[in-house]
Amino acid sequence: MNRAYPISVDDPAADCPVAIEVLGRLMGAEAETLPSLLEGIPEATRARLAVYLYGRSHTHELGIRIAATCERRALQGAPGLIGDALHDLSRKPYAPTSFGTRSVSSKGISLGGSHQVGART
C-alpha cells in the first residue's frame, strides 16, 4: 500500500535550484567526479546551488567545492551578500570545520561545587 506524506511549507528542497535527483548525485559524488557532474549545469544555477548548499551545515563543504567552479560575477549575482565571501573562500585551500572539538585543559572538572575551606554557613 502506498501512502502519501504531506510536505510542509518549510520543505528545504523547494528552494533548491536543481532537481532533487541531481542534488542527490552531487552529494554522493567523489571530489574527482564532481566537475563532470556539474558540466551540464549553467553557471548561474551552479552559483545559486553553491549558496544553497553553503547555508546548510551538512552540505557546507560541497557548497564551497561548487563555488570553486563559478566566476566571481556569477556568485555575486546569487541571492544575498554571501557571493563574494563564498568566491574568496572557495579559492583558499579547504580546511574542514572542527565541530565539537575543544582543547584539553590540565585543570580537572569538579562536580562538588566551589566551596571555601573554613567557611561557615
JSON list of C-alpha atoms in Angstrom, two decimals:
[
{"chain": "A", "resi": 1, "resn": "MET", "atom": "CA", "xyz": [0.00, 0.00, 0.00]},
{"chain": "A", "resi": 2, "resn": "ASN", "atom": "CA", "xyz": [1.37, 3.39, -0.97]},
{"chain": "A", "resi": 3, "resn": "ARG", "atom": "CA", "xyz": [0.99, 6.29, 1.38]},
{"chain": "A", "resi": 4, "resn": "ALA", "atom": "CA", "xyz": [1.30, 9.94, 0.57]},
{"chain": "A", "resi": 5, "resn": "TYR", "atom": "CA", "xyz": [3.00, 12.03, 3.22]},
{"chain": "A", "resi": 6, "resn": "PRO", "atom": "CA", "xyz": [2.35, 15.75, 3.23]},
{"chain": "A", "resi": 7, "resn": "ILE", "atom": "CA", "xyz": [5.31, 18.03, 2.66]},
{"chain": "A", "resi": 8, "resn": "SER", "atom": "CA", "xyz": [5.41, 21.06, 4.90]},
{"chain": "A", "resi": 9, "resn": "VAL", "atom": "CA", "xyz": [5.57, 24.59, 3.59]},
{"chain": "A", "resi": 10, "resn": "ASP", "atom": "CA", "xyz": [9.09, 24.74, 5.01]},
{"chain": "A", "resi": 11, "resn": "ASP", "atom": "CA", "xyz": [10.36, 21.98, 2.70]},
{"chain": "A", "resi": 12, "resn": "PRO", "atom": "CA", "xyz": [14.05, 22.80, 2.14]},
{"chain": "A", "resi": 13, "resn": "ALA", "atom": "CA", "xyz": [14.08, 21.03, -1.24]},
{"chain": "A", "resi": 14, "resn": "ALA", "atom": "CA", "xyz": [11.63, 23.64, -2.55]},
{"chain": "A", "resi": 15, "resn": "ASP", "atom": "CA", "xyz": [14.41, 26.27, -2.52]},
{"chain": "A", "resi": 16, "resn": "CYS", "atom": "CA", "xyz": [16.99, 24.05, -4.22]},
{"chain": "A", "resi": 17, "resn": "PRO", "atom": "CA", "xyz": [17.89, 25.38, -7.70]},
{"chain": "A", "resi": 18, "resn": "VAL", "atom": "CA", "xyz": [18.33, 21.87, -9.17]},
{"chain": "A", "resi": 19, "resn": "ALA", "atom": "CA", "xyz": [16.14, 18.77, -9.19]},
{"chain": "A", "resi": 20, "resn": "ILE", "atom": "CA", "xyz": [16.36, 16.66, -6.04]},
{"chain": "A", "resi": 21, "resn": "GLU", "atom": "CA", "xyz": [17.74, 13.74, -8.10]},
{"chain": "A", "resi": 22, "resn": "VAL", "atom": "CA", "xyz": [20.61, 15.92, -9.36]},
{"chain": "A", "resi": 23, "resn": "LEU", "atom": "CA", "xyz": [21.28, 17.11, -5.83]},
{"chain": "A", "resi": 24, "resn": "GLY", "atom": "CA", "xyz": [21.45, 13.50, -4.64]},
{"chain": "A", "resi": 25, "resn": "ARG", "atom": "CA", "xyz": [24.01, 12.62, -7.32]},
{"chain": "A", "resi": 26, "resn": "LEU", "atom": "CA", "xyz": [26.12, 15.65, -6.43]},
{"chain": "A", "resi": 27, "resn": "MET", "atom": "CA", "xyz": [26.02, 14.87, -2.71]},
{"chain": "A", "resi": 28, "resn": "GLY", "atom": "CA", "xyz": [27.11, 11.28, -3.32]},
{"chain": "A", "resi": 29, "resn": "ALA", "atom": "CA", "xyz": [29.87, 12.17, -5.79]},
{"chain": "A", "resi": 30, "resn": "GLU", "atom": "CA", "xyz": [33.57, 11.90, -5.09]},
{"chain": "A", "resi": 31, "resn": "ALA", "atom": "CA", "xyz": [35.56, 15.14, -5.34]},
{"chain": "A", "resi": 32, "resn": "GLU", "atom": "CA", "xyz": [37.20, 13.92, -8.57]},
{"chain": "A", "resi": 33, "resn": "THR", "atom": "CA", "xyz": [33.90, 13.25, -10.37]},
{"chain": "A", "resi": 34, "resn": "LEU", "atom": "CA", "xyz": [32.12, 16.41, -9.23]},
{"chain": "A", "resi": 35, "resn": "PRO", "atom": "CA", "xyz": [33.34, 18.63, -12.13]},
{"chain": "A", "resi": 36, "resn": "SER", "atom": "CA", "xyz": [31.97, 16.22, -14.74]},
{"chain": "A", "resi": 37, "resn": "LEU", "atom": "CA", "xyz": [28.57, 16.16, -13.00]},
{"chain": "A", "resi": 38, "resn": "LEU", "atom": "CA", "xyz": [28.49, 19.97, -12.96]},
{"chain": "A", "resi": 39, "resn": "GLU", "atom": "CA", "xyz": [29.29, 20.38, -16.68]},
{"chain": "A", "resi": 40, "resn": "GLY", "atom": "CA", "xyz": [25.66, 20.41, -17.81]},
{"chain": "A", "resi": 41, "resn": "ILE", "atom": "CA", "xyz": [24.51, 22.89, -15.16]},
{"chain": "A", "resi": 42, "resn": "PRO", "atom": "CA", "xyz": [24.60, 26.58, -16.19]},
{"chain": "A", "resi": 43, "resn": "GLU", "atom": "CA", "xyz": [26.98, 28.75, -14.17]},
{"chain": "A", "resi": 44, "resn": "ALA", "atom": "CA", "xyz": [24.21, 30.95, -12.72]},
{"chain": "A", "resi": 45, "resn": "THR", "atom": "CA", "xyz": [22.43, 27.83, -11.44]},
{"chain": "A", "resi": 46, "resn": "ARG", "atom": "CA", "xyz": [25.70, 26.45, -10.03]},
{"chain": "A", "resi": 47, "resn": "ALA", "atom": "CA", "xyz": [26.23, 29.74, -8.18]},
{"chain": "A", "resi": 48, "resn": "ARG", "atom": "CA", "xyz": [22.74, 29.59, -6.64]},
{"chain": "A", "resi": 49, "resn": "LEU", "atom": "CA", "xyz": [23.33, 25.92, -5.78]},
{"chain": "A", "resi": 50, "resn": "ALA", "atom": "CA", "xyz": [26.65, 26.78, -4.10]},
{"chain": "A", "resi": 51, "resn": "VAL", "atom": "CA", "xyz": [24.93, 29.40, -1.92]},
{"chain": "A", "resi": 52, "resn": "TYR", "atom": "CA", "xyz": [22.08, 26.98, -1.15]},
{"chain": "A", "resi": 53, "resn": "LEU", "atom": "CA", "xyz": [24.47, 24.21, -0.07]},
{"chain": "A", "resi": 54, "resn": "TYR", "atom": "CA", "xyz": [26.86, 26.51, 1.79]},
{"chain": "A", "resi": 55, "resn": "GLY", "atom": "CA", "xyz": [23.99, 27.67, 4.00]},
{"chain": "A", "resi": 56, "resn": "ARG", "atom": "CA", "xyz": [23.44, 24.17, 5.41]},
{"chain": "A", "resi": 57, "resn": "SER", "atom": "CA", "xyz": [25.95, 22.67, 7.83]},
{"chain": "A", "resi": 58, "resn": "HIS", "atom": "CA", "xyz": [25.87, 19.16, 6.35]},
{"chain": "A", "resi": 59, "resn": "THR", "atom": "CA", "xyz": [26.47, 20.40, 2.77]},
{"chain": "A", "resi": 60, "resn": "HIS", "atom": "CA", "xyz": [28.80, 23.30, 3.61]},
{"chain": "A", "resi": 61, "resn": "GLU", "atom": "CA", "xyz": [31.89, 21.70, 2.03]},
{"chain": "A", "resi": 62, "resn": "LEU", "atom": "CA", "xyz": [30.03, 20.75, -1.16]},
{"chain": "A", "resi": 63, "resn": "GLY", "atom": "CA", "xyz": [28.84, 24.34, -1.50]},
{"chain": "A", "resi": 64, "resn": "ILE", "atom": "CA", "xyz": [32.44, 25.57, -1.37]},
{"chain": "A", "resi": 65, "resn": "ARG", "atom": "CA", "xyz": [33.53, 22.99, -3.96]},
{"chain": "A", "resi": 66, "resn": "ILE", "atom": "CA", "xyz": [30.74, 24.01, -6.33]},
{"chain": "A", "resi": 67, "resn": "ALA", "atom": "CA", "xyz": [31.53, 27.70, -5.78]},
{"chain": "A", "resi": 68, "resn": "ALA", "atom": "CA", "xyz": [35.07, 26.96, -6.96]},
{"chain": "A", "resi": 69, "resn": "THR", "atom": "CA", "xyz": [33.61, 26.18, -10.42]},
{"chain": "A", "resi": 70, "resn": "CYS", "atom": "CA", "xyz": [32.00, 29.64, -10.67]},
{"chain": "A", "resi": 71, "resn": "GLU", "atom": "CA", "xyz": [33.38, 33.03, -11.59]},
{"chain": "A", "resi": 72, "resn": "ARG", "atom": "CA", "xyz": [33.07, 35.87, -9.07]},
{"chain": "A", "resi": 73, "resn": "ARG", "atom": "CA", "xyz": [30.50, 37.61, -11.29]},
{"chain": "A", "resi": 74, "resn": "ALA", "atom": "CA", "xyz": [28.16, 34.61, -11.16]},
{"chain": "A", "resi": 75, "resn": "LEU", "atom": "CA", "xyz": [28.48, 34.27, -7.39]},
{"chain": "A", "resi": 76, "resn": "GLN", "atom": "CA", "xyz": [27.82, 37.99, -6.91]},
{"chain": "A", "resi": 77, "resn": "GLY", "atom": "CA", "xyz": [24.56, 37.53, -8.80]},
{"chain": "A", "resi": 78, "resn": "ALA", "atom": "CA", "xyz": [23.46, 34.81, -6.38]},
{"chain": "A", "resi": 79, "resn": "PRO", "atom": "CA", "xyz": [20.96, 35.85, -3.70]},
{"chain": "A", "resi": 80, "resn": "GLY", "atom": "CA", "xyz": [22.32, 37.56, -0.63]},
{"chain": "A", "resi": 81, "resn": "LEU", "atom": "CA", "xyz": [25.68, 39.07, 0.17]},
{"chain": "A", "resi": 82, "resn": "ILE", "atom": "CA", "xyz": [27.39, 35.71, 0.50]},
{"chain": "A", "resi": 83, "resn": "GLY", "atom": "CA", "xyz": [28.57, 35.56, -3.13]},
{"chain": "A", "resi": 84, "resn": "ASP", "atom": "CA", "xyz": [31.84, 37.49, -2.73]},
{"chain": "A", "resi": 85, "resn": "ALA", "atom": "CA", "xyz": [32.73, 35.76, 0.52]},
{"chain": "A", "resi": 86, "resn": "LEU", "atom": "CA", "xyz": [31.95, 32.35, -0.96]},
{"chain": "A", "resi": 87, "resn": "HIS", "atom": "CA", "xyz": [34.11, 33.11, -4.00]},
{"chain": "A", "resi": 88, "resn": "ASP", "atom": "CA", "xyz": [37.07, 34.08, -1.80]},
{"chain": "A", "resi": 89, "resn": "LEU", "atom": "CA", "xyz": [36.56, 31.07, 0.46]},
{"chain": "A", "resi": 90, "resn": "SER", "atom": "CA", "xyz": [36.39, 28.67, -2.48]},
{"chain": "A", "resi": 91, "resn": "ARG", "atom": "CA", "xyz": [39.78, 29.87, -3.75]},
{"chain": "A", "resi": 92, "resn": "LYS", "atom": "CA", "xyz": [41.57, 29.01, -0.48]},
{"chain": "A", "resi": 93, "resn": "PRO", "atom": "CA", "xyz": [42.76, 25.52, 0.48]},
{"chain": "A", "resi": 94, "resn": "TYR", "atom": "CA", "xyz": [39.91, 23.72, 2.18]},
{"chain": "A", "resi": 95, "resn": "ALA", "atom": "CA", "xyz": [40.17, 23.41, 5.96]},
{"chain": "A", "resi": 96, "resn": "PRO", "atom": "CA", "xyz": [37.44, 21.19, 7.42]},
{"chain": "A", "resi": 97, "resn": "THR", "atom": "CA", "xyz": [35.46, 22.65, 10.27]},
{"chain": "A", "resi": 98, "resn": "SER", "atom": "CA", "xyz": [36.07, 21.28, 13.72]},
{"chain": "A", "resi": 99, "resn": "PHE", "atom": "CA", "xyz": [32.65, 20.92, 15.26]},
{"chain": "A", "resi": 100, "resn": "GLY", "atom": "CA", "xyz": [32.70, 19.65, 18.83]},
{"chain": "A", "resi": 101, "resn": "THR", "atom": "CA", "xyz": [36.44, 19.77, 19.33]},
{"chain": "A", "resi": 102, "resn": "ARG", "atom": "CA", "xyz": [37.86, 21.55, 22.30]},
{"chain": "A", "resi": 103, "resn": "SER", "atom": "CA", "xyz": [41.23, 21.94, 23.87]},
{"chain": "A", "resi": 104, "resn": "VAL", "atom": "CA", "xyz": [42.11, 19.73, 26.78]},
{"chain": "A", "resi": 105, "resn": "SER", "atom": "CA", "xyz": [42.64, 21.64, 29.98]},
{"chain": "A", "resi": 106, "resn": "SER", "atom": "CA", "xyz": [45.08, 20.50, 32.63]},
{"chain": "A", "resi": 107, "resn": "LYS", "atom": "CA", "xyz": [42.58, 21.58, 35.27]},
{"chain": "A", "resi": 108, "resn": "GLY", "atom": "CA", "xyz": [40.13, 18.86, 36.26]},
{"chain": "A", "resi": 109, "resn": "ILE", "atom": "CA", "xyz": [36.40, 19.27, 36.44]},
{"chain": "A", "resi": 110, "resn": "SER", "atom": "CA", "xyz": [34.79, 19.12, 39.85]},
{"chain": "A", "resi": 111, "resn": "LEU", "atom": "CA", "xyz": [31.13, 18.39, 40.34]},
{"chain": "A", "resi": 112, "resn": "GLY", "atom": "CA", "xyz": [31.34, 19.21, 44.04]},
{"chain": "A", "resi": 113, "resn": "GLY", "atom": "CA", "xyz": [30.85, 22.92, 43.51]},
{"chain": "A", "resi": 114, "resn": "SER", "atom": "CA", "xyz": [33.08, 25.67, 44.73]},
{"chain": "A", "resi": 115, "resn": "HIS", "atom": "CA", "xyz": [33.35, 25.98, 48.46]},
{"chain": "A", "resi": 116, "resn": "GLN", "atom": "CA", "xyz": [35.91, 27.77, 50.55]},
{"chain": "A", "resi": 117, "resn": "VAL", "atom": "CA", "xyz": [37.91, 25.96, 53.17]},
{"chain": "A", "resi": 118, "resn": "GLY", "atom": "CA", "xyz": [36.94, 27.12, 56.63]},
{"chain": "A", "resi": 119, "resn": "ALA", "atom": "CA", "xyz": [33.83, 28.97, 55.51]},
{"chain": "A", "resi": 120, "resn": "ARG", "atom": "CA", "xyz": [30.84, 28.61, 57.79]},
{"chain": "A", "resi": 121, "resn": "THR", "atom": "CA", "xyz": [27.28, 28.59, 56.65]}
]
